[in-house]
Amino acid sequence: MITKQYKKIADIYKIFAQDENKESLDFSPEALQKMFDYESNGDGNVNVESQHLEYLKTGKKVNGYSVGKKFMDITISSWIDTVKNPGWLAFMEELYCDEFPWWWLDKIFKDFVNEKNNQYKSLGISNENSPENYIDKMKQKIKETNQCQ
């Protein structure tokens, strides 16, 4: 049985797959179940490359959730590299203004924010100016002003 938490993640996979050729992607309940089974216990095959080759040969649709996950993983890796550079605060603000759920972004950047907080603390910078506090203030401002819309 597919969990509520997994359905939330599957919605995020859909976001990352939305720029792909929609006619080639399968977002049916069966595709969701296959992806869940694969990620939960390794059952089945959701390999994007082999599915794409089959699509080219037979027209059989590719599991849209597996495509979204692949692009999500690539994108997150790029985001992590980006936030390690100067200007990361502005980049984070862009992400929090995008369509991604905040709980998910918080989870992705948790280690980065903790590392930055420790760096600030070791330099004697007050908690008030910590990255975590900055992000919390930024999210509050977005909620209050709808500045992203």
JSON list of C-alpha atoms in Angstrom, two decimals:
[
{"chain": "A", "resi": 1, "resn": "MET", "atom": "CA", "xyz": [0.00, 0.00, 0.00]},
{"chain": "A", "resi": 2, "resn": "ILE", "atom": "CA", "xyz": [1.36, 3.40, -0.96]},
{"chain": "A", "resi": 3, "resn": "THR", "atom": "CA", "xyz": [1.86, 5.68, 2.04]},
{"chain": "A", "resi": 4, "resn": "LYS", "atom": "CA", "xyz": [0.71, 9.30, 2.35]},
{"chain": "A", "resi": 5, "resn": "GLN", "atom": "CA", "xyz": [4.34, 10.39, 2.72]},
{"chain": "A", "resi": 6, "resn": "TYR", "atom": "CA", "xyz": [5.30, 8.59, -0.48]},
{"chain": "A", "resi": 7, "resn": "LYS", "atom": "CA", "xyz": [2.43, 10.24, -2.35]},
{"chain": "A", "resi": 8, "resn": "LYS", "atom": "CA", "xyz": [3.85, 13.62, -1.29]},
{"chain": "A", "resi": 9, "resn": "ILE", "atom": "CA", "xyz": [7.24, 12.64, -2.71]},
{"chain": "A", "resi": 10, "resn": "ALA", "atom": "CA", "xyz": [5.57, 11.36, -5.89]},
{"chain": "A", "resi": 11, "resn": "ASP", "atom": "CA", "xyz": [4.00, 14.81, -6.34]},
{"chain": "A", "resi": 12, "resn": "ILE", "atom": "CA", "xyz": [7.50, 16.27, -6.21]},
{"chain": "A", "resi": 13, "resn": "TYR", "atom": "CA", "xyz": [8.66, 13.76, -8.86]},
{"chain": "A", "resi": 14, "resn": "LYS", "atom": "CA", "xyz": [5.86, 15.08, -11.08]},
{"chain": "A", "resi": 15, "resn": "ILE", "atom": "CA", "xyz": [7.16, 18.63, -10.70]},
{"chain": "A", "resi": 16, "resn": "PHE", "atom": "CA", "xyz": [10.58, 17.58, -11.97]},
{"chain": "A", "resi": 17, "resn": "ALA", "atom": "CA", "xyz": [9.13, 15.62, -14.90]},
{"chain": "A", "resi": 18, "resn": "GLN", "atom": "CA", "xyz": [6.78, 18.36, -16.07]},
{"chain": "A", "resi": 19, "resn": "ASP", "atom": "CA", "xyz": [9.15, 19.73, -18.74]},
{"chain": "A", "resi": 20, "resn": "GLU", "atom": "CA", "xyz": [9.48, 16.36, -20.45]},
{"chain": "A", "resi": 21, "resn": "ASN", "atom": "CA", "xyz": [7.50, 15.05, -23.40]},
{"chain": "A", "resi": 22, "resn": "LYS", "atom": "CA", "xyz": [4.18, 14.44, -21.68]},
{"chain": "A", "resi": 23, "resn": "GLU", "atom": "CA", "xyz": [2.99, 11.96, -24.31]},
{"chain": "A", "resi": 24, "resn": "SER", "atom": "CA", "xyz": [5.85, 9.62, -23.42]},
{"chain": "A", "resi": 25, "resn": "LEU", "atom": "CA", "xyz": [5.25, 9.65, -19.64]},
{"chain": "A", "resi": 26, "resn": "ASP", "atom": "CA", "xyz": [3.00, 7.40, -17.61]},
{"chain": "A", "resi": 27, "resn": "PHE", "atom": "CA", "xyz": [1.63, 8.85, -14.36]},
{"chain": "A", "resi": 28, "resn": "SER", "atom": "CA", "xyz": [-1.06, 6.21, -13.91]},
{"chain": "A", "resi": 29, "resn": "PRO", "atom": "CA", "xyz": [-1.80, 4.61, -10.53]},
{"chain": "A", "resi": 30, "resn": "GLU", "atom": "CA", "xyz": [0.01, 1.51, -11.84]},
{"chain": "A", "resi": 31, "resn": "ALA", "atom": "CA", "xyz": [3.14, 3.56, -12.59]},
{"chain": "A", "resi": 32, "resn": "LEU", "atom": "CA", "xyz": [3.00, 5.04, -9.10]},
{"chain": "A", "resi": 33, "resn": "GLN", "atom": "CA", "xyz": [2.69, 1.55, -7.59]},
{"chain": "A", "resi": 34, "resn": "LYS", "atom": "CA", "xyz": [5.67, 0.29, -9.64]},
{"chain": "A", "resi": 35, "resn": "MET", "atom": "CA", "xyz": [7.81, 3.20, -8.47]},
{"chain": "A", "resi": 36, "resn": "PHE", "atom": "CA", "xyz": [6.73, 2.71, -4.86]},
{"chain": "A", "resi": 37, "resn": "ASP", "atom": "CA", "xyz": [7.51, -1.03, -5.03]},
{"chain": "A", "resi": 38, "resn": "TYR", "atom": "CA", "xyz": [10.90, -0.33, -6.55]},
{"chain": "A", "resi": 39, "resn": "GLU", "atom": "CA", "xyz": [11.87, 2.30, -3.99]},
{"chain": "A", "resi": 40, "resn": "SER", "atom": "CA", "xyz": [10.43, 0.38, -1.05]},
{"chain": "A", "resi": 41, "resn": "ASN", "atom": "CA", "xyz": [11.85, -3.08, -1.71]},
{"chain": "A", "resi": 42, "resn": "GLY", "atom": "CA", "xyz": [13.73, -2.99, -5.02]},
{"chain": "A", "resi": 43, "resn": "ASP", "atom": "CA", "xyz": [11.00, -4.87, -6.90]},
{"chain": "A", "resi": 44, "resn": "GLY", "atom": "CA", "xyz": [10.67, -4.31, -10.64]},
{"chain": "A", "resi": 45, "resn": "ASN", "atom": "CA", "xyz": [12.54, -2.17, -13.13]},
{"chain": "A", "resi": 46, "resn": "VAL", "atom": "CA", "xyz": [12.06, 1.58, -13.36]},
{"chain": "A", "resi": 47, "resn": "ASN", "atom": "CA", "xyz": [15.36, 2.29, -15.11]},
{"chain": "A", "resi": 48, "resn": "VAL", "atom": "CA", "xyz": [14.76, 5.41, -17.18]},
{"chain": "A", "resi": 49, "resn": "GLU", "atom": "CA", "xyz": [17.23, 4.59, -19.95]},
{"chain": "A", "resi": 50, "resn": "SER", "atom": "CA", "xyz": [15.89, 1.09, -20.64]},
{"chain": "A", "resi": 51, "resn": "GLN", "atom": "CA", "xyz": [12.30, 2.36, -20.50]},
{"chain": "A", "resi": 52, "resn": "HIS", "atom": "CA", "xyz": [13.16, 5.17, -22.93]},
{"chain": "A", "resi": 53, "resn": "LEU", "atom": "CA", "xyz": [14.65, 2.70, -25.42]},
{"chain": "A", "resi": 54, "resn": "GLU", "atom": "CA", "xyz": [11.48, 0.60, -25.16]},
{"chain": "A", "resi": 55, "resn": "TYR", "atom": "CA", "xyz": [9.40, 3.74, -25.74]},
{"chain": "A", "resi": 56, "resn": "LEU", "atom": "CA", "xyz": [11.38, 4.51, -28.91]},
{"chain": "A", "resi": 57, "resn": "LYS", "atom": "CA", "xyz": [10.93, 0.92, -30.16]},
{"chain": "A", "resi": 58, "resn": "THR", "atom": "CA", "xyz": [7.35, 0.22, -29.15]},
{"chain": "A", "resi": 59, "resn": "GLY", "atom": "CA", "xyz": [5.74, 3.46, -28.01]},
{"chain": "A", "resi": 60, "resn": "LYS", "atom": "CA", "xyz": [5.23, 2.05, -24.49]},
{"chain": "A", "resi": 61, "resn": "LYS", "atom": "CA", "xyz": [5.22, 4.99, -22.08]},
{"chain": "A", "resi": 62, "resn": "VAL", "atom": "CA", "xyz": [8.02, 5.61, -19.59]},
{"chain": "A", "resi": 63, "resn": "ASN", "atom": "CA", "xyz": [7.25, 5.67, -15.87]},
{"chain": "A", "resi": 64, "resn": "GLY", "atom": "CA", "xyz": [6.89, 9.42, -15.28]},
{"chain": "A", "resi": 65, "resn": "TYR", "atom": "CA", "xyz": [7.75, 9.08, -11.61]},
{"chain": "A", "resi": 66, "resn": "SER", "atom": "CA", "xyz": [11.10, 7.47, -12.42]},
{"chain": "A", "resi": 67, "resn": "VAL", "atom": "CA", "xyz": [11.87, 10.28, -14.89]},
{"chain": "A", "resi": 68, "resn": "GLY", "atom": "CA", "xyz": [10.96, 12.88, -12.27]},
{"chain": "A", "resi": 69, "resn": "LYS", "atom": "CA", "xyz": [13.13, 11.20, -9.64]},
{"chain": "A", "resi": 70, "resn": "LYS", "atom": "CA", "xyz": [16.10, 11.09, -12.00]},
{"chain": "A", "resi": 71, "resn": "PHE", "atom": "CA", "xyz": [15.80, 14.81, -12.81]},
{"chain": "A", "resi": 72, "resn": "MET", "atom": "CA", "xyz": [15.16, 15.61, -9.14]},
{"chain": "A", "resi": 73, "resn": "ASP", "atom": "CA", "xyz": [18.37, 13.83, -8.08]},
{"chain": "A", "resi": 74, "resn": "ILE", "atom": "CA", "xyz": [20.41, 15.67, -10.72]},
{"chain": "A", "resi": 75, "resn": "THR", "atom": "CA", "xyz": [18.84, 19.01, -9.79]},
{"chain": "A", "resi": 76, "resn": "ILE", "atom": "CA", "xyz": [19.36, 18.58, -6.04]},
{"chain": "A", "resi": 77, "resn": "SER", "atom": "CA", "xyz": [23.03, 17.80, -6.64]},
{"chain": "A", "resi": 78, "resn": "SER", "atom": "CA", "xyz": [23.32, 21.05, -8.59]},
{"chain": "A", "resi": 79, "resn": "TRP", "atom": "CA", "xyz": [21.48, 23.00, -5.86]},
{"chain": "A", "resi": 80, "resn": "ILE", "atom": "CA", "xyz": [23.83, 21.66, -3.18]},
{"chain": "A", "resi": 81, "resn": "ASP", "atom": "CA", "xyz": [26.82, 22.83, -5.24]},
{"chain": "A", "resi": 82, "resn": "THR", "atom": "CA", "xyz": [25.20, 26.25, -5.76]},
{"chain": "A", "resi": 83, "resn": "VAL", "atom": "CA", "xyz": [24.46, 26.91, -2.10]},
{"chain": "A", "resi": 84, "resn": "LYS", "atom": "CA", "xyz": [28.11, 26.28, -1.24]},
{"chain": "A", "resi": 85, "resn": "ASN", "atom": "CA", "xyz": [29.05, 29.47, -3.09]},
{"chain": "A", "resi": 86, "resn": "PRO", "atom": "CA", "xyz": [28.60, 33.16, -2.27]},
{"chain": "A", "resi": 87, "resn": "GLY", "atom": "CA", "xyz": [25.10, 34.32, -3.06]},
{"chain": "A", "resi": 88, "resn": "TRP", "atom": "CA", "xyz": [23.49, 31.23, -1.58]},
{"chain": "A", "resi": 89, "resn": "LEU", "atom": "CA", "xyz": [20.96, 33.25, 0.40]},
{"chain": "A", "resi": 90, "resn": "ALA", "atom": "CA", "xyz": [19.42, 34.77, -2.74]},
{"chain": "A", "resi": 91, "resn": "PHE", "atom": "CA", "xyz": [19.37, 31.34, -4.36]},
{"chain": "A", "resi": 92, "resn": "MET", "atom": "CA", "xyz": [17.58, 29.83, -1.36]},
{"chain": "A", "resi": 93, "resn": "GLU", "atom": "CA", "xyz": [14.99, 32.61, -1.51]},
{"chain": "A", "resi": 94, "resn": "GLU", "atom": "CA", "xyz": [14.32, 31.79, -5.16]},
{"chain": "A", "resi": 95, "resn": "LEU", "atom": "CA", "xyz": [13.75, 28.14, -4.29]},
{"chain": "A", "resi": 96, "resn": "TYR", "atom": "CA", "xyz": [11.40, 28.93, -1.42]},
{"chain": "A", "resi": 97, "resn": "CYS", "atom": "CA", "xyz": [9.44, 31.17, -3.79]},
{"chain": "A", "resi": 98, "resn": "ASP", "atom": "CA", "xyz": [9.09, 28.36, -6.31]},
{"chain": "A", "resi": 99, "resn": "GLU", "atom": "CA", "xyz": [6.51, 25.57, -6.37]},
{"chain": "A", "resi": 100, "resn": "PHE", "atom": "CA", "xyz": [8.39, 23.19, -4.06]},
{"chain": "A", "resi": 101, "resn": "PRO", "atom": "CA", "xyz": [6.97, 22.36, -0.63]},
{"chain": "A", "resi": 102, "resn": "TRP", "atom": "CA", "xyz": [8.92, 24.01, 2.15]},
{"chain": "A", "resi": 103, "resn": "TRP", "atom": "CA", "xyz": [9.06, 20.88, 4.31]},
{"chain": "A", "resi": 104, "resn": "TRP", "atom": "CA", "xyz": [10.90, 19.18, 1.45]},
{"chain": "A", "resi": 105, "resn": "LEU", "atom": "CA", "xyz": [13.35, 22.04, 0.86]},
{"chain": "A", "resi": 106, "resn": "ASP", "atom": "CA", "xyz": [14.05, 22.18, 4.61]},
{"chain": "A", "resi": 107, "resn": "LYS", "atom": "CA", "xyz": [14.86, 18.47, 4.52]},
{"chain": "A", "resi": 108, "resn": "ILE", "atom": "CA", "xyz": [17.21, 18.80, 1.53]},
{"chain": "A", "resi": 109, "resn": "PHE", "atom": "CA", "xyz": [19.17, 21.69, 2.99]},
{"chain": "A", "resi": 110, "resn": "LYS", "atom": "CA", "xyz": [19.16, 20.55, 6.63]},
{"chain": "A", "resi": 111, "resn": "ASP", "atom": "CA", "xyz": [22.80, 19.38, 6.64]},
{"chain": "A", "resi": 112, "resn": "PHE", "atom": "CA", "xyz": [23.98, 22.47, 4.77]},
{"chain": "A", "resi": 113, "resn": "VAL", "atom": "CA", "xyz": [22.18, 24.83, 7.16]},
{"chain": "A", "resi": 114, "resn": "ASN", "atom": "CA", "xyz": [23.50, 22.95, 10.20]},
{"chain": "A", "resi": 115, "resn": "GLU", "atom": "CA", "xyz": [27.04, 23.14, 8.82]},
{"chain": "A", "resi": 116, "resn": "LYS", "atom": "CA", "xyz": [26.69, 26.89, 8.18]},
{"chain": "A", "resi": 117, "resn": "ASN", "atom": "CA", "xyz": [25.22, 27.44, 11.66]},
{"chain": "A", "resi": 118, "resn": "ASN", "atom": "CA", "xyz": [28.24, 25.67, 13.19]},
{"chain": "A", "resi": 119, "resn": "GLN", "atom": "CA", "xyz": [30.62, 27.80, 11.11]},
{"chain": "A", "resi": 120, "resn": "TYR", "atom": "CA", "xyz": [28.89, 30.98, 12.26]},
{"chain": "A", "resi": 121, "resn": "LYS", "atom": "CA", "xyz": [28.92, 29.80, 15.87]},
{"chain": "A", "resi": 122, "resn": "SER", "atom": "CA", "xyz": [32.65, 28.98, 15.71]},
{"chain": "A", "resi": 123, "resn": "LEU", "atom": "CA", "xyz": [33.29, 32.51, 14.43]},
{"chain": "A", "resi": 124, "resn": "GLY", "atom": "CA", "xyz": [31.31, 33.98, 17.32]},
{"chain": "A", "resi": 125, "resn": "ILE", "atom": "CA", "xyz": [28.48, 35.23, 15.13]},
{"chain": "A", "resi": 126, "resn": "SER", "atom": "CA", "xyz": [25.23, 35.49, 17.07]},
{"chain": "A", "resi": 127, "resn": "ASN", "atom": "CA", "xyz": [22.39, 33.04, 16.55]},
{"chain": "A", "resi": 128, "resn": "GLU", "atom": "CA", "xyz": [20.24, 35.97, 15.45]},
{"chain": "A", "resi": 129, "resn": "ASN", "atom": "CA", "xyz": [22.37, 36.20, 12.29]},
{"chain": "A", "resi": 130, "resn": "SER", "atom": "CA", "xyz": [22.56, 32.44, 11.67]},
{"chain": "A", "resi": 131, "resn": "PRO", "atom": "CA", "xyz": [21.54, 30.95, 8.32]},
{"chain": "A", "resi": 132, "resn": "GLU", "atom": "CA", "xyz": [18.74, 29.02, 10.02]},
{"chain": "A", "resi": 133, "resn": "ASN", "atom": "CA", "xyz": [17.34, 32.21, 11.52]},
{"chain": "A", "resi": 134, "resn": "TYR", "atom": "CA", "xyz": [17.68, 34.02, 8.18]},
{"chain": "A", "resi": 135, "resn": "ILE", "atom": "CA", "xyz": [15.75, 31.27, 6.38]},
{"chain": "A", "resi": 136, "resn": "ASP", "atom": "CA", "xyz": [13.04, 31.28, 9.06]},
{"chain": "A", "resi": 137, "resn": "LYS", "atom": "CA", "xyz": [12.67, 35.07, 8.72]},
{"chain": "A", "resi": 138, "resn": "MET", "atom": "CA", "xyz": [12.59, 34.78, 4.93]},
{"chain": "A", "resi": 139, "resn": "LYS", "atom": "CA", "xyz": [9.81, 32.16, 5.06]},
{"chain": "A", "resi": 140, "resn": "GLN", "atom": "CA", "xyz": [7.84, 34.30, 7.51]},
{"chain": "A", "resi": 141, "resn": "LYS", "atom": "CA", "xyz": [8.16, 37.31, 5.21]},
{"chain": "A", "resi": 142, "resn": "ILE", "atom": "CA", "xyz": [6.98, 35.24, 2.24]},
{"chain": "A", "resi": 143, "resn": "LYS", "atom": "CA", "xyz": [3.94, 34.05, 4.24]},
{"chain": "A", "resi": 144, "resn": "GLU", "atom": "CA", "xyz": [3.05, 37.55, 5.44]},
{"chain": "A", "resi": 145, "resn": "THR", "atom": "CA", "xyz": [3.57, 39.48, 2.23]},
{"chain": "A", "resi": 146, "resn": "ASN", "atom": "CA", "xyz": [3.08, 36.87, -0.51]},
{"chain": "A", "resi": 147, "resn": "GLN", "atom": "CA", "xyz": [6.17, 38.47, -2.03]},
{"chain": "A", "resi": 148, "resn": "CYS", "atom": "CA", "xyz": [6.66, 35.56, -4.43]},
{"chain": "A", "resi": 149, "resn": "GLN", "atom": "CA", "xyz": [3.35, 35.85, -6.18]}
]
